[in-house]
């Protein structure tokens, strides 16, 4: 596939097409309150960090979002256990306060359903790294959502993330793409994303009954969703894997 990668700072006219691109995210993931508050701000408030790919017909086939933030400051210094949620909060707090960033965090790499299987995720990760390097950063970090972990929701991420093949690369395909790009595992973000909702909301998001107390296996979830039918709610706490990319 012949593609061209640009940023929304370079091509603001493509914002509607980027926002309209289809994706395959599970619906419950898009109802994380931190993501609801901040993710959609990246294309308009940080357009230099919103990259997208167009195919030879001018169709948007992938996008990659990242955010600059300050890590080497008091109260931070280490990558947070609250992963994706925390880095978004830090990035937009820093933007509001005018704090100088020293690190870039990947936020998402999304490929349109019809364009999957052409290696675009690797291309967009490389473009994200190049974009950060061009802006003077020496590191990209990423709270990685391993893309095969949903097949083993009960396996602890501490075990899953460190599985390797005979060639020494991670067993998980998305972790392997990061490793091939030069990244190494830093730590487990045990509570990277938290989604809470009423039982009615979870039923709408998943099509499951959510009528039994305890853990519920949900398609696309990396860990079970904890259901409390007597209290009328369910909670999903997603673990991710922090990976560090030296530039």
Short mmCIF file of C-alpha atoms in Angstrom, two decimals:
data_model
loop_
_atom_site.label_atom_id
_atom_site.label_comp_id
_atom_site.label_asym_id
_atom_site.label_seq_id
_atom_site.Cartn_x
_atom_site.Cartn_y
_atom_site.Cartn_z
CA UNK A 1 0.00 0.00 0.00
CA UNK A 2 1.38 3.38 -1.06
CA UNK A 3 0.77 5.87 1.75
CA UNK A 4 1.68 9.41 2.73
CA UNK A 5 1.97 10.39 6.41
CA UNK A 6 1.21 13.96 7.52
CA UNK A 7 0.32 15.78 10.71
CA UNK A 8 -2.88 17.71 11.26
CA UNK A 9 -0.71 20.78 11.84
CA UNK A 10 0.44 20.42 8.24
CA UNK A 11 -2.96 19.40 6.87
CA UNK A 12 -5.74 20.83 9.10
CA UNK A 13 -8.18 20.38 6.23
CA UNK A 14 -8.05 16.62 6.82
CA UNK A 15 -9.39 16.81 10.37
CA UNK A 16 -12.95 15.70 9.43
CA UNK A 17 -11.60 12.70 7.52
CA UNK A 18 -9.33 11.69 10.41
CA UNK A 19 -12.20 11.94 12.90
CA UNK A 20 -14.53 10.01 10.59
CA UNK A 21 -12.14 7.10 10.00
CA UNK A 22 -13.65 3.80 11.10
CA UNK A 23 -11.92 1.81 13.84
CA UNK A 24 -12.29 -1.46 15.73
CA UNK A 25 -12.08 -0.28 19.35
CA UNK A 26 -14.51 -2.09 21.68
CA UNK A 27 -17.29 0.32 22.68
CA UNK A 28 -16.55 0.09 26.40
CA UNK A 29 -12.97 1.33 25.83
CA UNK A 30 -14.31 4.54 24.31
CA UNK A 31 -16.25 5.20 27.51
CA UNK A 32 -13.20 5.68 29.73
CA UNK A 33 -13.92 9.07 31.38
CA UNK A 34 -10.33 10.33 31.07
CA UNK A 35 -10.26 9.45 27.41
CA UNK A 36 -13.67 11.03 26.90
CA UNK A 37 -12.34 14.25 28.43
CA UNK A 38 -8.93 14.41 26.77
CA UNK A 39 -8.41 12.08 23.80
CA UNK A 40 -10.53 14.14 21.43
CA UNK A 41 -8.50 17.26 22.27
CA UNK A 42 -5.31 15.94 20.69
CA UNK A 43 -6.18 16.64 17.02
CA UNK A 44 -7.17 20.26 17.70
CA UNK A 45 -4.95 21.31 20.63
CA UNK A 46 -1.85 19.25 19.78
CA UNK A 47 -2.10 18.88 15.98
CA UNK A 48 1.68 18.47 15.62
CA UNK A 49 1.26 15.16 17.49
CA UNK A 50 -1.76 13.92 15.51
CA UNK A 51 -0.40 12.00 12.51
CA UNK A 52 -2.43 10.34 9.81
CA UNK A 53 -1.81 8.24 6.72
CA UNK A 54 -3.54 8.59 3.36
CA UNK A 55 -3.54 5.90 0.69
CA UNK A 56 -3.00 6.48 -3.03
CA UNK A 57 -6.67 7.45 -3.36
CA UNK A 58 -6.49 10.10 -0.65
CA UNK A 59 -8.40 8.03 1.91
CA UNK A 60 -7.34 8.21 5.56
CA UNK A 61 -6.30 4.67 6.47
CA UNK A 62 -4.55 5.15 9.84
CA UNK A 63 -3.77 7.70 12.51
CA UNK A 64 -1.37 7.90 15.44
CA UNK A 65 -1.79 10.23 18.40
CA UNK A 66 0.85 11.14 20.96
CA UNK A 67 1.24 13.79 23.66
CA UNK A 68 4.24 15.71 25.03
CA UNK A 69 4.53 15.90 28.81
CA UNK A 70 7.02 16.55 31.60
CA UNK A 71 8.27 13.37 33.27
CA UNK A 72 11.43 14.60 35.02
CA UNK A 73 9.61 16.83 37.50
CA UNK A 74 8.75 16.60 41.18
CA UNK A 75 6.02 14.08 41.87
CA UNK A 76 6.51 12.15 38.63
CA UNK A 77 9.92 10.86 37.46
CA UNK A 78 8.69 7.28 37.03
CA UNK A 79 6.10 6.01 34.57
CA UNK A 80 2.75 5.79 36.38
CA UNK A 81 0.76 2.69 37.25
CA UNK A 82 -2.30 4.56 35.97
CA UNK A 83 -0.66 4.56 32.55
CA UNK A 84 -2.85 5.83 29.72
CA UNK A 85 -5.23 7.77 31.96
CA UNK A 86 -2.43 9.43 33.92
CA UNK A 87 -0.28 10.46 30.96
CA UNK A 88 -3.25 12.13 29.27
CA UNK A 89 -4.03 13.99 32.49
CA UNK A 90 -0.40 15.07 32.89
CA UNK A 91 -0.07 16.18 29.27
CA UNK A 92 -3.09 18.46 29.28
CA UNK A 93 -2.30 19.80 32.74
CA UNK A 94 1.18 20.68 31.44
CA UNK A 95 -0.31 22.29 28.34
CA UNK A 96 -2.62 24.44 30.47
CA UNK A 97 0.17 25.52 32.83
CA UNK A 98 2.79 26.05 30.14
CA UNK A 99 5.09 23.40 31.63
CA UNK A 100 7.94 22.50 29.28
CA UNK A 101 7.65 18.85 28.15
CA UNK A 102 10.65 16.51 28.15
CA UNK A 103 9.04 13.28 26.93
CA UNK A 104 6.50 12.14 24.37
CA UNK A 105 3.99 9.41 25.13
CA UNK A 106 2.25 7.39 22.47
CA UNK A 107 -1.49 7.42 23.03
CA UNK A 108 -2.88 5.37 20.16
CA UNK A 109 -2.16 3.85 16.79
CA UNK A 110 -5.37 3.09 14.91
CA UNK A 111 -5.71 1.43 11.51
CA UNK A 112 -8.94 1.47 9.52
CA UNK A 113 -10.54 -2.01 9.35
CA UNK A 114 -10.17 -2.33 5.56
CA UNK A 115 -6.46 -1.39 5.73
CA UNK A 116 -5.37 -3.84 8.41
CA UNK A 117 -2.80 -6.49 7.58
CA UNK A 118 -0.51 -4.17 5.58
CA UNK A 119 1.94 -3.28 8.35
CA UNK A 120 0.50 0.20 8.88
CA UNK A 121 0.74 -0.01 12.67
CA UNK A 122 4.52 -0.36 12.37
CA UNK A 123 4.67 2.50 9.86
CA UNK A 124 2.68 4.81 12.13
CA UNK A 125 4.77 3.89 15.19
CA UNK A 126 7.91 4.74 13.20
CA UNK A 127 6.36 8.04 12.09
CA UNK A 128 5.49 8.87 15.71
CA UNK A 129 9.10 8.22 16.76
CA UNK A 130 10.43 10.34 13.89
CA UNK A 131 8.04 13.16 14.78
CA UNK A 132 9.21 13.21 18.40
CA UNK A 133 12.87 13.10 17.37
CA UNK A 134 12.35 15.99 14.94
CA UNK A 135 10.93 18.04 17.82
CA UNK A 136 14.03 17.53 19.93
CA UNK A 137 12.87 14.73 22.22
CA UNK A 138 15.19 11.86 23.11
CA UNK A 139 12.57 9.33 24.18
CA UNK A 140 9.08 8.10 23.39
CA UNK A 141 7.21 6.07 26.01
CA UNK A 142 4.12 4.02 25.34
CA UNK A 143 1.45 2.46 27.57
CA UNK A 144 1.03 -0.47 25.20
CA UNK A 145 -2.26 -2.39 24.96
CA UNK A 146 -1.07 -5.88 23.89
CA UNK A 147 -3.33 -6.84 21.03
CA UNK A 148 -3.57 -10.58 21.76
CA UNK A 149 -4.02 -10.28 25.53
CA UNK A 150 -7.83 -10.32 25.18
CA UNK A 151 -7.54 -14.04 24.40
CA UNK A 152 -6.22 -14.59 27.94
CA UNK A 153 -8.06 -12.16 30.21
CA UNK A 154 -7.23 -14.14 33.36
CA UNK A 155 -3.48 -14.30 32.75
CA UNK A 156 -1.66 -11.67 34.87
CA UNK A 157 -0.08 -8.99 32.69
CA UNK A 158 3.15 -9.42 34.68
CA UNK A 159 3.37 -12.92 33.21
CA UNK A 160 1.95 -12.24 29.76
CA UNK A 161 4.12 -9.22 28.92
CA UNK A 162 7.38 -11.08 29.49
CA UNK A 163 6.67 -14.10 27.32
CA UNK A 164 9.16 -14.35 24.49
CA UNK A 165 9.61 -16.45 21.39
CA UNK A 166 12.70 -18.49 20.60
CA UNK A 167 14.20 -15.45 18.87
CA UNK A 168 13.92 -13.45 22.10
CA UNK A 169 11.17 -11.13 20.85
CA UNK A 170 7.85 -10.77 22.72
CA UNK A 171 5.21 -13.34 22.00
CA UNK A 172 2.48 -10.68 21.72
CA UNK A 173 2.37 -9.17 18.20
CA UNK A 174 1.99 -5.50 19.22
CA UNK A 175 4.63 -5.73 21.92
CA UNK A 176 6.84 -7.33 19.27
CA UNK A 177 6.37 -4.37 16.88
CA UNK A 178 7.53 -2.03 19.64
CA UNK A 179 10.49 -4.26 20.49
CA UNK A 180 11.57 -4.43 16.85
CA UNK A 181 11.51 -0.62 16.80
CA UNK A 182 13.99 -0.64 19.69
CA UNK A 183 11.72 -0.39 22.72
CA UNK A 184 12.17 -2.27 26.00
CA UNK A 185 9.68 -2.99 28.76
CA UNK A 186 9.87 -0.57 31.67
CA UNK A 187 7.01 -1.69 33.92
CA UNK A 188 3.40 -2.80 34.07
CA UNK A 189 0.76 -0.07 34.18
CA UNK A 190 -1.58 -2.09 36.38
CA UNK A 191 -4.46 0.41 36.25
CA UNK A 192 -3.85 2.09 32.90
CA UNK A 193 -7.52 2.66 32.13
CA UNK A 194 -10.59 2.45 34.35
CA UNK A 195 -14.11 2.24 32.96
CA UNK A 196 -17.06 2.27 35.33
CA UNK A 197 -20.70 2.12 34.38
CA UNK A 198 -24.14 1.05 35.39
CA UNK A 199 -25.25 -2.46 34.51
CA UNK A 200 -27.51 -0.98 31.86
CA UNK A 201 -24.54 0.78 30.27
CA UNK A 202 -22.42 -2.37 30.28
CA UNK A 203 -25.27 -4.33 28.71
CA UNK A 204 -25.54 -1.72 25.97
CA UNK A 205 -21.76 -1.62 25.38
CA UNK A 206 -21.28 -5.39 25.27
CA UNK A 207 -24.61 -7.13 24.66
CA UNK A 208 -23.96 -9.29 27.75
CA UNK A 209 -26.47 -9.76 30.61
CA UNK A 210 -24.30 -8.51 33.49
CA UNK A 211 -26.59 -10.20 36.02
CA UNK A 212 -24.07 -12.33 37.96
CA UNK A 213 -21.74 -11.15 40.71
CA UNK A 214 -18.03 -11.45 40.11
CA UNK A 215 -15.77 -11.43 37.07
CA UNK A 216 -17.26 -11.24 33.58
CA UNK A 217 -15.23 -12.05 30.47
CA UNK A 218 -15.96 -9.39 27.86
CA UNK A 219 -14.82 -9.69 24.22
CA UNK A 220 -11.92 -7.32 23.63
CA UNK A 221 -11.15 -6.81 27.33
CA UNK A 222 -7.63 -7.54 28.56
CA UNK A 223 -8.87 -8.48 32.03
CA UNK A 224 -12.26 -9.49 33.44
CA UNK A 225 -14.87 -6.83 34.24
CA UNK A 226 -15.98 -6.92 37.88
CA UNK A 227 -19.76 -6.97 38.18
CA UNK A 228 -21.73 -5.93 41.30
CA UNK A 229 -25.40 -6.58 40.40
CA UNK A 230 -26.65 -5.86 43.94
CA UNK A 231 -25.07 -2.40 43.70
CA UNK A 232 -25.96 -1.82 40.08
CA UNK A 233 -22.53 -1.23 38.56
CA UNK A 234 -19.52 -2.91 36.97
CA UNK A 235 -15.86 -1.82 36.78
CA UNK A 236 -13.12 -2.59 34.29
CA UNK A 237 -9.48 -1.89 35.19
CA UNK A 238 -7.19 -2.45 32.22
CA UNK A 239 -3.48 -3.23 32.58
CA UNK A 240 -1.05 -2.02 29.93
CA UNK A 241 2.69 -2.38 29.44
CA UNK A 242 4.98 0.65 29.64
CA UNK A 243 7.61 0.49 26.92
CA UNK A 244 10.45 2.98 26.40
CA UNK A 245 11.79 3.95 22.98
CA UNK A 246 15.17 5.72 23.03
CA UNK A 247 15.50 7.98 19.99
#
